[in-house]
Amino acid sequence: MAETAQLRLGEKTIDLPVIEGSEGETAVDIRNLRSETGAITYDPGYANTGSCQSSICFIDGEKGILRYRGYDIQDLAANSSFLEVSFLLIYGTLPTPSQLEYFTRSIRIHTMLHEDFKALFQSLPKDAHPMAACSAAVGALATFYPDSLDPRNDRQVEISVHRLIAKLPTIAAYAYKHSLGQPFMFPRNALNYVENFLHLMFANPCEDYEPDPVVAKAIDLLLILHADHEQNCSTSTVRLVGSSMVNLFAAISAGINALWGPRHGGANQEVIEMLAAIRDEGMTAREFVDRAKSADDTSRLMGFGHRVYKNYDPRAKIIKGACDEVLNKMGVHSKLLEIAKELEEIALKDDYFIERKLFPNVDFYSGVIYNAIGTPANMFTALFALGRLPGWIAQWVEYHGDPDFKIGRPRQVYVGETARSYQPLDER
Ligand code: SDX
């Protein structure tokens, strides 16, 4: 007999079904709450509300566990590649050699952008934020591919998925090249996915460029770690926008905009700017931590805290290790990494952070590596979007196949004026 929850509201008591997840989480199914009681729930920021049942990503925030389709993030980080993880997230299983070969080849032959995209980028100011350029360009993909926009046509969805994964690195690199006033590079399909991205970003027509394999491997790892994360702000945005039955490009463009926010993916840019400010203003780590704690100061210790993780974000742990490894291999000493480690050491012993269970999250160390390879801070969130893209796609595809699929339309508690009559202008 399935468990139920009882709710007593006024004179009425109702039984609500309880759903149990495969990892033992329980959810009270309130689908009939309003029809049976006239009441709704109120949950600002949806901190206690499940929007869907999903099989893609599992997080145990208390234990610091993250799994993609049941595989621990540590296993995938140590053994997989970003394209293999993308296949896993979207199709639900690790690919066979032939599946991975087909997936990789299909993406490789779609890396070029229509030549008219150059005019779109050239219409933007040189200092346009790359996230604005990326969301505009991804939305514009829908205008170039009107033949593959139907979210319920499997073949059209597959080609759109491959085009998106193939073209977002080109789009992000075009945004960077436009900001430099440098020519856009054509993709080199002989390179692997990340090497090609590095080529698009850092090569120029006047000299030979070979991507550094150490850097390529580090970026591939970072993309794996950013690939999905349950119903975070941008993924929930992709699902909500997708629930209107709009095409995949439009839903992903919306996700890019949600990710841009400093409380979400934009935090990786904020972290490196925070570290640089501490360095350049000669502040001590202790002084900045005290500012982040102060109610009178709006500063936050960016890259710390998480809605779900109340323990160390497992991704942050892996990235911190990669920072040391990559910077040593590159022979780079990073003062910013030193400051980050000092901030972490102080914060983790400080009651303010301990009481609020604030730990380093995925954004705390990632920018140190991006910075070390020469990526400008305003490109960091675009790199986050590159990583999160397969997760957004997987969640959008899952939602379209969900038997509970319906347009997302939350309720509200109205607290405004009650009915009142219109007053003519000369009586006000
Ligand atoms: C990502 O959801 C995801 O999965 C996101 C993500 C993903 O992969 O998709 O993991 C990626 O977005 C990571 C988070 C990146 N953002 C930052 O690093 C920005 C800094 N962190 C915060 O702004 C905050 O911690 C959030 C937004 C991440 C979480 O916010 P919550 O859960 O709504 O918590 P809150 O803002 O209500 O804070 C609770 C308390 C408050 O203090 P009190 O009012 O209780 O006194 O903790 C304080 C906050 O002031 N607090 C911080 C803090 N984060 C929270 N104080 C100082 N520095 C911080 N970083």
CSV table of C-alpha atoms and ligand atoms in Angstrom, one decimal:
chain,number,residue,atom,x,y,z
A,1,MET,CA,0.0,0.0,0.0
A,2,ALA,CA,1.6,3.3,-1.1
A,3,GLU,CA,2.1,5.8,1.7
A,4,THR,CA,-0.1,8.9,1.9
A,5,ALA,CA,0.2,12.2,3.7
A,6,GLN,CA,-2.7,13.8,5.5
A,7,LEU,CA,-3.5,17.5,5.3
A,8,ARG,CA,-5.9,19.1,7.6
A,9,LEU,CA,-7.1,22.5,6.4
A,10,GLY,CA,-10.0,24.1,8.3
A,11,GLU,CA,-12.7,21.5,8.6
A,12,LYS,CA,-11.3,19.4,5.8
A,13,THR,CA,-8.7,16.6,6.0
A,14,ILE,CA,-7.5,15.1,2.8
A,15,ASP,CA,-5.1,12.3,1.9
A,16,LEU,CA,-2.3,13.1,-0.5
A,17,PRO,CA,-0.4,10.4,-2.4
A,18,VAL,CA,3.4,10.2,-1.6
A,19,ILE,CA,5.8,9.5,-4.4
A,20,GLU,CA,9.1,7.8,-3.6
A,21,GLY,CA,12.2,8.2,-5.8
A,22,SER,CA,14.8,5.5,-6.6
A,23,GLU,CA,17.2,7.1,-4.1
A,24,GLY,CA,14.6,7.2,-1.4
A,25,GLU,CA,13.5,10.8,-1.6
A,26,THR,CA,9.8,11.3,-0.9
A,27,ALA,CA,7.4,13.8,-2.5
A,28,VAL,CA,3.9,14.7,-1.6
A,29,ASP,CA,1.8,14.7,-4.8
A,30,ILE,CA,-0.3,17.9,-4.6
A,31,ARG,CA,-1.7,17.8,-8.1
A,32,ASN,CA,-5.3,17.7,-6.7
A,33,LEU,CA,-4.7,20.0,-3.7
A,34,ARG,CA,-6.6,23.0,-5.2
A,35,SER,CA,-9.5,21.1,-6.6
A,36,GLU,CA,-10.0,19.3,-3.3
A,37,THR,CA,-9.3,22.2,-0.8
A,38,GLY,CA,-9.3,25.4,-2.9
A,39,ALA,CA,-5.8,26.1,-1.4
A,40,ILE,CA,-2.5,26.2,-3.2
A,41,THR,CA,1.1,25.9,-1.8
A,42,TYR,CA,3.5,28.8,-1.4
A,43,ASP,CA,7.2,28.0,-1.9
A,44,PRO,CA,9.4,31.0,-2.9
A,45,GLY,CA,12.3,29.9,-5.1
A,46,TYR,CA,10.7,26.4,-5.2
A,47,ALA,CA,13.2,25.2,-2.6
A,48,ASN,CA,10.7,22.5,-1.5
A,49,THR,CA,8.9,21.9,-4.8
A,50,GLY,CA,9.6,19.2,-7.3
A,51,SER,CA,8.7,20.2,-10.9
A,52,CYS,CA,9.1,16.8,-12.4
A,53,GLN,CA,10.2,13.2,-12.0
A,54,SER,CA,13.6,12.8,-13.7
A,55,SER,CA,16.1,10.0,-14.4
A,56,ILE,CA,19.0,12.2,-15.6
A,57,CYS,CA,20.9,13.6,-12.7
A,58,PHE,CA,20.9,12.9,-8.9
A,59,ILE,CA,22.3,15.1,-6.2
A,60,ASP,CA,22.5,14.3,-2.5
A,61,GLY,CA,23.2,17.8,-1.2
A,62,GLU,CA,23.9,16.6,2.4
A,63,LYS,CA,26.4,14.0,1.4
A,64,GLY,CA,27.9,15.9,-1.6
A,65,ILE,CA,27.0,13.2,-4.1
A,66,LEU,CA,26.5,14.0,-7.9
A,67,ARG,CA,25.6,11.3,-10.5
A,68,TYR,CA,24.7,11.5,-14.2
A,69,ARG,CA,22.4,8.6,-15.1
A,70,GLY,CA,23.7,6.7,-12.0
A,71,TYR,CA,27.4,7.2,-12.7
A,72,ASP,CA,29.4,9.1,-10.0
A,73,ILE,CA,30.9,12.4,-11.2
A,74,GLN,CA,34.3,11.2,-9.9
A,75,ASP,CA,34.1,8.1,-12.2
A,76,LEU,CA,33.1,10.2,-15.2
A,77,ALA,CA,35.7,12.9,-14.5
A,78,ALA,CA,38.4,10.3,-14.3
A,79,ASN,CA,37.4,8.1,-17.3
A,80,SER,CA,35.0,9.7,-19.7
A,81,SER,CA,35.0,12.5,-22.2
A,82,PHE,CA,32.7,15.4,-22.7
A,83,LEU,CA,31.1,14.1,-25.8
A,84,GLU,CA,30.6,10.6,-24.2
A,85,VAL,CA,29.0,12.3,-21.2
A,86,SER,CA,26.8,14.3,-23.5
A,87,PHE,CA,25.6,11.1,-25.2
A,88,LEU,CA,25.0,9.5,-21.7
A,89,LEU,CA,22.9,12.4,-20.5
A,90,ILE,CA,20.8,12.7,-23.7
A,91,TYR,CA,20.3,9.1,-24.5
A,92,GLY,CA,20.6,7.5,-21.0
A,93,THR,CA,23.4,5.0,-21.6
A,94,LEU,CA,27.1,5.1,-22.2
A,95,PRO,CA,27.6,4.8,-26.0
A,96,THR,CA,29.0,1.7,-27.7
A,97,PRO,CA,32.1,2.4,-29.8
A,98,SER,CA,30.0,2.7,-33.0
A,99,GLN,CA,27.4,5.0,-31.3
A,100,LEU,CA,30.1,7.3,-30.1
A,101,GLU,CA,31.8,7.3,-33.5
A,102,TYR,CA,28.5,8.2,-35.2
A,103,PHE,CA,27.7,10.9,-32.6
A,104,THR,CA,31.2,12.4,-32.7
A,105,ARG,CA,31.2,12.4,-36.6
A,106,SER,CA,27.8,13.9,-36.8
A,107,ILE,CA,28.7,16.7,-34.5
A,108,ARG,CA,32.1,17.2,-36.3
A,109,ILE,CA,30.4,17.9,-39.6
A,110,HIS,CA,28.0,20.5,-38.2
A,111,THR,CA,30.6,22.8,-36.5
A,112,MET,CA,30.4,25.5,-39.2
A,113,LEU,CA,28.0,28.5,-39.0
A,114,HIS,CA,26.1,29.9,-41.9
A,115,GLU,CA,28.2,32.8,-43.3
A,116,ASP,CA,25.3,35.3,-42.5
A,117,PHE,CA,26.1,34.8,-38.8
A,118,LYS,CA,29.1,37.0,-39.3
A,119,ALA,CA,26.8,39.9,-40.0
A,120,LEU,CA,24.8,39.1,-36.8
A,121,PHE,CA,28.0,39.3,-34.7
A,122,GLN,CA,29.3,42.4,-36.5
A,123,SER,CA,26.1,44.2,-35.7
A,124,LEU,CA,26.9,43.8,-32.0
A,125,PRO,CA,29.1,46.3,-30.1
A,126,LYS,CA,32.7,45.1,-29.6
A,127,ASP,CA,32.1,45.0,-25.8
A,128,ALA,CA,28.9,43.0,-26.1
A,129,HIS,CA,28.9,40.4,-23.3
A,130,PRO,CA,29.5,36.9,-24.8
A,131,MET,CA,26.4,35.6,-23.0
A,132,ALA,CA,24.2,38.2,-24.8
A,133,ALA,CA,25.9,37.2,-28.1
A,134,CYS,CA,25.5,33.5,-27.5
A,135,SER,CA,21.8,33.7,-26.5
A,136,ALA,CA,21.1,35.9,-29.6
A,137,ALA,CA,23.0,33.6,-31.9
A,138,VAL,CA,21.4,30.4,-30.5
A,139,GLY,CA,17.9,31.9,-30.8
A,140,ALA,CA,18.8,32.9,-34.4
A,141,LEU,CA,19.7,29.3,-35.3
A,142,ALA,CA,15.9,28.7,-35.4
A,143,THR,CA,15.7,31.2,-38.3
A,144,PHE,CA,18.4,29.2,-40.3
A,145,TYR,CA,16.8,25.8,-39.7
A,146,PRO,CA,13.0,26.3,-40.0
A,147,ASP,CA,12.9,22.6,-41.3
A,148,SER,CA,13.9,21.1,-37.9
A,149,LEU,CA,11.9,23.0,-35.2
A,150,ASP,CA,9.2,20.5,-34.4
A,151,PRO,CA,9.8,19.3,-30.8
A,152,ARG,CA,7.8,16.1,-31.3
A,153,ASN,CA,9.6,15.0,-34.5
A,154,ASP,CA,12.4,12.7,-33.4
A,155,ARG,CA,14.5,13.2,-36.6
A,156,GLN,CA,14.2,17.0,-36.4
A,157,VAL,CA,15.1,16.9,-32.7
A,158,GLU,CA,18.2,14.8,-33.3
A,159,ILE,CA,19.5,17.1,-36.0
A,160,SER,CA,18.8,20.1,-33.9
A,161,VAL,CA,20.6,18.5,-30.9
A,162,HIS,CA,23.7,17.7,-33.0
A,163,ARG,CA,23.7,21.2,-34.6
A,164,LEU,CA,23.5,22.9,-31.2
A,165,ILE,CA,26.3,20.8,-29.6
A,166,ALA,CA,28.4,21.3,-32.7
A,167,LYS,CA,27.8,25.0,-33.2
A,168,LEU,CA,27.8,26.5,-29.7
A,169,PRO,CA,31.6,26.4,-29.4
A,170,THR,CA,31.8,28.2,-32.8
A,171,ILE,CA,29.3,30.7,-31.6
A,172,ALA,CA,31.1,31.3,-28.3
A,173,ALA,CA,34.4,31.7,-30.1
A,174,TYR,CA,32.9,34.1,-32.6
A,175,ALA,CA,31.7,36.3,-29.7
A,176,TYR,CA,35.3,36.3,-28.4
A,177,LYS,CA,36.9,37.0,-31.8
A,178,HIS,CA,34.4,39.8,-32.4
A,179,SER,CA,35.4,41.5,-29.1
A,180,LEU,CA,39.0,41.4,-30.3
A,181,GLY,CA,38.3,42.6,-33.8
A,182,GLN,CA,40.0,39.5,-35.0
A,183,PRO,CA,38.8,37.4,-38.0
A,184,PHE,CA,36.5,34.5,-37.2
A,185,MET,CA,38.3,31.2,-37.6
A,186,PHE,CA,36.8,28.3,-39.5
A,187,PRO,CA,36.4,25.0,-37.5
A,188,ARG,CA,39.1,22.4,-38.1
A,189,ASN,CA,37.2,19.2,-38.2
A,190,ALA,CA,40.4,17.1,-37.9
A,191,LEU,CA,40.6,18.3,-34.3
A,192,ASN,CA,38.6,16.8,-31.4
A,193,TYR,CA,35.7,18.8,-29.9
A,194,VAL,CA,37.7,20.8,-27.3
A,195,GLU,CA,40.8,21.2,-29.4
A,196,ASN,CA,38.6,22.6,-32.1
A,197,PHE,CA,37.1,25.1,-29.6
A,198,LEU,CA,40.6,26.2,-28.5
A,199,HIS,CA,41.6,26.6,-32.2
A,200,LEU,CA,38.4,28.7,-32.8
A,201,MET,CA,39.3,30.9,-29.8
A,202,PHE,CA,43.0,31.3,-29.9
A,203,ALA,CA,44.2,30.6,-33.5
A,204,ASN,CA,44.5,33.4,-36.1
A,205,PRO,CA,45.1,33.3,-39.9
A,206,CYS,CA,48.7,34.6,-39.6
A,207,GLU,CA,50.4,31.8,-37.8
A,208,ASP,CA,50.2,28.1,-37.0
A,209,TYR,CA,48.4,27.1,-33.8
A,210,GLU,CA,48.3,23.7,-32.2
A,211,PRO,CA,46.0,23.3,-29.1
A,212,ASP,CA,47.9,22.4,-25.9
A,213,PRO,CA,46.7,18.8,-25.0
A,214,VAL,CA,47.1,19.6,-21.3
A,215,VAL,CA,44.7,22.6,-21.7
A,216,ALA,CA,42.4,20.6,-23.9
A,217,LYS,CA,42.1,17.8,-21.4
A,218,ALA,CA,41.5,20.3,-18.5
A,219,ILE,CA,38.7,22.1,-20.5
A,220,ASP,CA,37.2,18.7,-21.4
A,221,LEU,CA,37.1,17.9,-17.7
A,222,LEU,CA,35.5,21.2,-16.8
A,223,LEU,CA,32.8,20.7,-19.5
A,224,ILE,CA,32.0,17.2,-18.0
A,225,LEU,CA,31.7,18.7,-14.5
A,226,HIS,CA,29.3,21.4,-15.7
A,227,ALA,CA,27.2,19.1,-17.9
A,228,ASP,CA,24.1,18.8,-15.8
A,229,HIS,CA,22.8,19.5,-12.3
A,230,GLU,CA,19.1,18.6,-11.8
A,231,GLN,CA,16.5,21.4,-11.8
A,232,ASN,CA,18.9,24.4,-11.4
A,233,CYS,CA,17.7,27.8,-12.4
A,234,SER,CA,18.7,27.6,-16.1
A,235,THR,CA,17.6,24.0,-16.5
A,236,SER,CA,14.2,24.8,-15.0
A,237,THR,CA,14.1,27.7,-17.4
A,238,VAL,CA,14.7,25.4,-20.4
A,239,ARG,CA,11.9,23.1,-19.2
A,240,LEU,CA,9.5,25.9,-18.6
A,241,VAL,CA,10.1,27.7,-21.9
A,242,GLY,CA,10.1,24.3,-23.6
A,243,SER,CA,6.7,23.5,-22.1
A,244,SER,CA,5.1,26.0,-24.4
A,245,MET,CA,6.1,23.7,-27.2
A,246,VAL,CA,8.5,26.2,-28.7
A,247,ASN,CA,11.5,24.9,-30.6
A,248,LEU,CA,14.7,23.7,-28.8
A,249,PHE,CA,16.9,26.6,-30.0
A,250,ALA,CA,14.5,29.1,-28.3
A,251,ALA,CA,14.4,27.1,-25.1
A,252,ILE,CA,18.2,26.8,-25.0
A,253,SER,CA,18.6,30.6,-25.7
A,254,ALA,CA,16.4,31.2,-22.6
A,255,GLY,CA,18.6,28.8,-20.6
A,256,ILE,CA,21.7,30.8,-21.6
A,257,ASN,CA,20.1,34.0,-20.3
A,258,ALA,CA,19.2,32.4,-17.0
A,259,LEU,CA,22.7,31.0,-16.6
A,260,TRP,CA,24.2,34.5,-17.1
A,261,GLY,CA,22.9,35.7,-13.7
A,262,PRO,CA,25.6,36.3,-11.0
A,263,ARG,CA,23.7,34.1,-8.6
A,264,HIS,CA,23.9,31.2,-11.0
A,265,GLY,CA,26.5,30.6,-13.8
A,266,GLY,CA,27.6,34.2,-13.8
A,267,ALA,CA,29.3,33.5,-10.5
A,268,ASN,CA,32.4,32.1,-12.1
A,269,GLN,CA,33.1,35.5,-13.6
A,270,GLU,CA,32.3,37.2,-10.3
A,271,VAL,CA,34.7,34.9,-8.4
A,272,ILE,CA,37.7,35.8,-10.6
A,273,GLU,CA,36.9,39.5,-10.4
A,274,MET,CA,36.6,39.1,-6.6
A,275,LEU,CA,40.0,37.4,-6.4
A,276,ALA,CA,41.6,40.0,-8.7
A,277,ALA,CA,40.1,42.9,-6.6
A,278,ILE,CA,41.5,41.3,-3.4
A,279,ARG,CA,44.9,41.1,-5.1
A,280,ASP,CA,44.8,44.5,-6.6
A,281,GLU,CA,43.4,46.4,-3.6
A,282,GLY,CA,46.0,44.6,-1.3
A,283,MET,CA,43.2,43.2,0.9
A,284,THR,CA,43.8,40.2,3.0
A,285,ALA,CA,41.6,37.1,2.6
A,286,ARG,CA,40.4,37.6,6.2
A,287,GLU,CA,39.4,41.2,5.5
A,288,PHE,CA,37.3,40.1,2.5
A,289,VAL,CA,35.7,37.2,4.4
A,290,ASP,CA,34.6,39.7,7.1
A,291,ARG,CA,33.0,41.9,4.4
A,292,ALA,CA,31.2,38.9,3.0
A,293,LYS,CA,29.8,38.2,6.4
A,294,SER,CA,28.7,41.7,7.2
A,295,ALA,CA,25.1,42.6,6.9
A,296,ASP,CA,26.2,46.1,6.1
A,297,ASP,CA,28.2,45.0,3.1
A,298,THR,CA,26.5,43.6,-0.1
A,299,SER,CA,29.7,41.6,-0.9
A,300,ARG,CA,29.2,37.9,-1.0
A,301,LEU,CA,32.0,35.3,-1.0
A,302,MET,CA,31.2,34.4,-4.7
A,303,GLY,CA,31.6,30.8,-5.5
A,304,PHE,CA,30.4,29.8,-2.0
A,305,GLY,CA,27.0,28.5,-1.0
A,306,HIS,CA,24.5,26.4,-2.8
A,307,ARG,CA,20.7,25.9,-2.8
A,308,VAL,CA,21.2,22.1,-2.7
A,309,TYR,CA,24.7,21.3,-1.5
A,310,LYS,CA,25.1,21.8,2.2
A,311,ASN,CA,28.4,20.0,1.9
A,312,TYR,CA,31.4,20.5,-0.3
A,313,ASP,CA,30.3,20.5,-4.0
A,314,PRO,CA,32.0,17.4,-5.4
A,315,ARG,CA,32.7,19.3,-8.6
A,316,ALA,CA,34.6,22.0,-6.7
A,317,LYS,CA,36.8,19.3,-5.1
A,318,ILE,CA,37.8,17.9,-8.5
A,319,ILE,CA,38.4,21.3,-10.1
A,320,LYS,CA,40.6,22.4,-7.1
A,321,GLY,CA,42.7,19.3,-7.7
A,322,ALA,CA,42.8,20.0,-11.5
A,323,CYS,CA,43.9,23.6,-10.8
A,324,ASP,CA,47.1,22.4,-9.1
A,325,GLU,CA,47.8,19.8,-11.8
A,326,VAL,CA,47.1,22.0,-14.8
A,327,LEU,CA,49.0,25.0,-13.5
A,328,ASN,CA,52.0,22.9,-12.6
A,329,LYS,CA,52.0,21.3,-16.1
A,330,MET,CA,51.7,24.7,-17.7
A,331,GLY,CA,54.4,26.1,-15.4
A,332,VAL,CA,52.0,28.8,-14.3
A,333,HIS,CA,52.0,30.3,-10.8
A,334,SER,CA,48.6,31.8,-9.9
A,335,LYS,CA,48.3,34.4,-7.2
A,336,LEU,CA,44.5,34.1,-7.7
A,337,LEU,CA,44.6,30.4,-6.8
A,338,GLU,CA,46.6,31.2,-3.7
A,339,ILE,CA,44.0,33.8,-2.6
A,340,ALA,CA,41.1,31.4,-3.4
A,341,LYS,CA,42.7,28.7,-1.2
A,342,GLU,CA,43.2,31.2,1.7
A,343,LEU,CA,39.6,32.3,1.4
A,344,GLU,CA,38.4,28.7,1.5
A,345,GLU,CA,40.6,27.9,4.5
A,346,ILE,CA,39.3,30.9,6.5
A,347,ALA,CA,35.6,30.5,5.5
A,348,LEU,CA,35.5,26.7,6.3
A,349,LYS,CA,36.6,27.5,9.9
A,350,ASP,CA,34.3,30.5,10.3
A,351,ASP,CA,31.0,30.1,12.2
A,352,TYR,CA,29.1,32.3,9.8
A,353,PHE,CA,29.8,29.9,6.9
A,354,ILE,CA,29.6,26.8,9.1
A,355,GLU,CA,26.2,27.7,10.5
A,356,ARG,CA,24.8,28.4,7.0
A,357,LYS,CA,26.5,25.3,5.5
A,358,LEU,CA,28.3,27.4,2.9
A,359,PHE,CA,31.0,25.5,1.0
A,360,PRO,CA,32.8,26.1,-2.3
A,361,ASN,CA,30.6,25.4,-5.3
A,362,VAL,CA,31.5,24.6,-8.9
A,363,ASP,CA,32.3,28.3,-9.6
A,364,PHE,CA,34.9,28.8,-6.9
A,365,TYR,CA,37.9,27.4,-8.7
A,366,SER,CA,36.9,27.0,-12.3
A,367,GLY,CA,37.8,30.5,-13.3
A,368,VAL,CA,41.4,30.0,-12.1
A,369,ILE,CA,41.9,27.5,-14.9
A,370,TYR,CA,40.0,29.5,-17.5
A,371,ASN,CA,42.1,32.5,-16.5
A,372,ALA,CA,45.4,30.6,-16.7
A,373,ILE,CA,44.7,29.5,-20.3
A,374,GLY,CA,44.1,33.1,-21.3
A,375,THR,CA,40.3,33.2,-21.4
A,376,PRO,CA,38.9,36.6,-20.5
A,377,ALA,CA,36.6,36.7,-17.4
A,378,ASN,CA,33.5,37.6,-19.4
A,379,MET,CA,33.9,34.4,-21.4
A,380,PHE,CA,33.8,32.2,-18.3
A,381,THR,CA,30.0,31.8,-18.2
A,382,ALA,CA,29.9,31.1,-21.9
A,383,LEU,CA,32.2,28.1,-21.1
A,384,PHE,CA,29.8,27.1,-18.4
A,385,ALA,CA,27.0,27.2,-21.1
A,386,LEU,CA,29.1,25.0,-23.4
A,387,GLY,CA,29.3,22.4,-20.5
A,388,ARG,CA,25.7,22.7,-19.5
A,389,LEU,CA,24.3,22.4,-23.0
A,390,PRO,CA,23.9,18.6,-23.1
A,391,GLY,CA,22.2,18.7,-19.7
A,392,TRP,CA,19.7,21.3,-20.9
A,393,ILE,CA,19.1,19.3,-24.0
A,394,ALA,CA,18.6,16.0,-22.0
A,395,GLN,CA,16.2,17.7,-19.6
A,396,TRP,CA,14.2,19.3,-22.5
A,397,VAL,CA,14.0,15.9,-24.4
A,398,GLU,CA,12.9,14.1,-21.1
A,399,TYR,CA,10.2,16.7,-20.5
A,400,HIS,CA,8.8,16.2,-24.0
A,401,GLY,CA,8.6,12.5,-23.4
A,402,ASP,CA,7.1,12.9,-19.9
A,403,PRO,CA,3.6,11.4,-19.5
A,404,ASP,CA,2.9,14.3,-17.1
A,405,PHE,CA,4.0,16.8,-19.7
A,406,LYS,CA,1.9,20.0,-19.6
A,407,ILE,CA,2.6,23.7,-20.0
A,408,GLY,CA,4.3,25.2,-16.9
A,409,ARG,CA,2.0,27.8,-15.2
A,410,PRO,CA,2.6,28.4,-11.5
A,411,ARG,CA,-0.1,30.0,-9.3
A,412,GLN,CA,0.3,33.0,-7.0
A,413,VAL,CA,-1.0,34.4,-3.7
A,414,TYR,CA,-2.6,37.7,-4.7
A,415,VAL,CA,-1.8,40.4,-2.0
A,416,GLY,CA,-2.7,43.5,-4.1
A,417,GLU,CA,-5.7,45.9,-3.9
A,418,THR,CA,-9.1,44.4,-3.8
A,419,ALA,CA,-11.8,45.6,-6.3
A,420,ARG,CA,-12.0,49.4,-6.6
A,421,SER,CA,-13.8,51.8,-9.0
A,422,TYR,CA,-12.1,53.9,-11.7
A,423,GLN,CA,-11.6,57.5,-10.8
A,424,PRO,CA,-11.8,60.1,-13.6
A,425,LEU,CA,-8.6,62.1,-14.0
A,426,ASP,CA,-10.2,65.4,-12.8
A,427,GLU,CA,-11.2,63.6,-9.5
A,428,ARG,CA,-7.7,62.3,-8.6
B,1,SDX,C1,25.5,27.6,-9.5
B,1,SDX,O1,21.3,25.2,-8.5
B,1,SDX,C2,22.4,24.7,-9.0
B,1,SDX,O2,22.6,23.5,-9.1
B,1,SDX,C3,23.4,25.8,-9.5
B,1,SDX,C4,24.7,25.3,-10.0
B,1,SDX,C5,24.6,24.4,-11.3
B,1,SDX,O3,25.5,23.6,-11.5
B,1,SDX,O4,23.6,24.7,-12.1
B,1,SDX,O5,25.4,24.5,-9.0
B,1,SDX,C6,25.6,26.4,-10.5
B,1,SDX,O6,24.7,28.5,-9.7
B,1,SDX,C7,26.3,27.6,-8.3
B,1,SDX,C8,26.0,28.8,-7.4
B,1,SDX,C9,26.8,30.0,-7.9
B,1,SDX,N1,26.5,31.2,-7.2
B,1,SDX,C10,27.3,31.8,-6.3
B,1,SDX,O7,28.4,31.3,-6.0
B,1,SDX,C11,26.9,33.2,-5.8
B,1,SDX,C12,27.1,33.2,-4.3
B,1,SDX,N2,26.2,32.3,-3.6
B,1,SDX,C13,24.9,32.8,-3.2
B,1,SDX,O8,24.4,33.9,-3.7
B,1,SDX,C14,24.0,31.7,-2.7
B,1,SDX,O9,24.7,30.9,-1.9
B,1,SDX,C15,23.2,30.9,-3.7
B,1,SDX,C16,22.5,31.8,-4.7
B,1,SDX,C17,24.1,30.0,-4.5
B,1,SDX,C18,22.2,30.0,-2.9
B,1,SDX,O10,21.3,30.9,-2.4
B,1,SDX,P1,20.1,30.3,-1.4
B,1,SDX,O11,20.1,28.9,-1.3
B,1,SDX,O12,18.8,31.0,-1.9
B,1,SDX,O13,20.6,30.9,-0.1
B,1,SDX,P2,20.4,32.4,0.5
B,1,SDX,O14,20.8,33.4,-0.6
B,1,SDX,O15,19.0,32.5,1.0
B,1,SDX,O16,21.5,32.5,1.6
B,1,SDX,C19,21.3,31.9,2.9
B,1,SDX,C20,22.1,32.6,3.8
B,1,SDX,C21,21.9,34.2,3.8
B,1,SDX,O17,22.3,34.7,5.0
B,1,SDX,P3,21.1,35.0,6.1
B,1,SDX,O18,20.1,35.9,5.4
B,1,SDX,O19,20.6,33.7,6.6
B,1,SDX,O20,21.9,35.8,7.2
B,1,SDX,O21,23.5,32.5,3.5
B,1,SDX,C22,24.1,33.7,3.1
B,1,SDX,C23,22.9,34.6,2.8
B,1,SDX,O22,23.3,36.0,3.0
B,1,SDX,N3,24.9,33.5,2.0
B,1,SDX,C24,26.1,34.0,1.8
B,1,SDX,C25,26.6,33.4,0.6
B,1,SDX,N4,25.7,32.6,0.1
B,1,SDX,C26,24.6,32.6,1.0
B,1,SDX,N5,26.8,34.9,2.5
B,1,SDX,C27,28.1,35.2,2.0
B,1,SDX,N6,28.6,34.7,0.8
B,1,SDX,C28,27.9,33.8,0.1
B,1,SDX,N7,28.4,33.3,-1.0
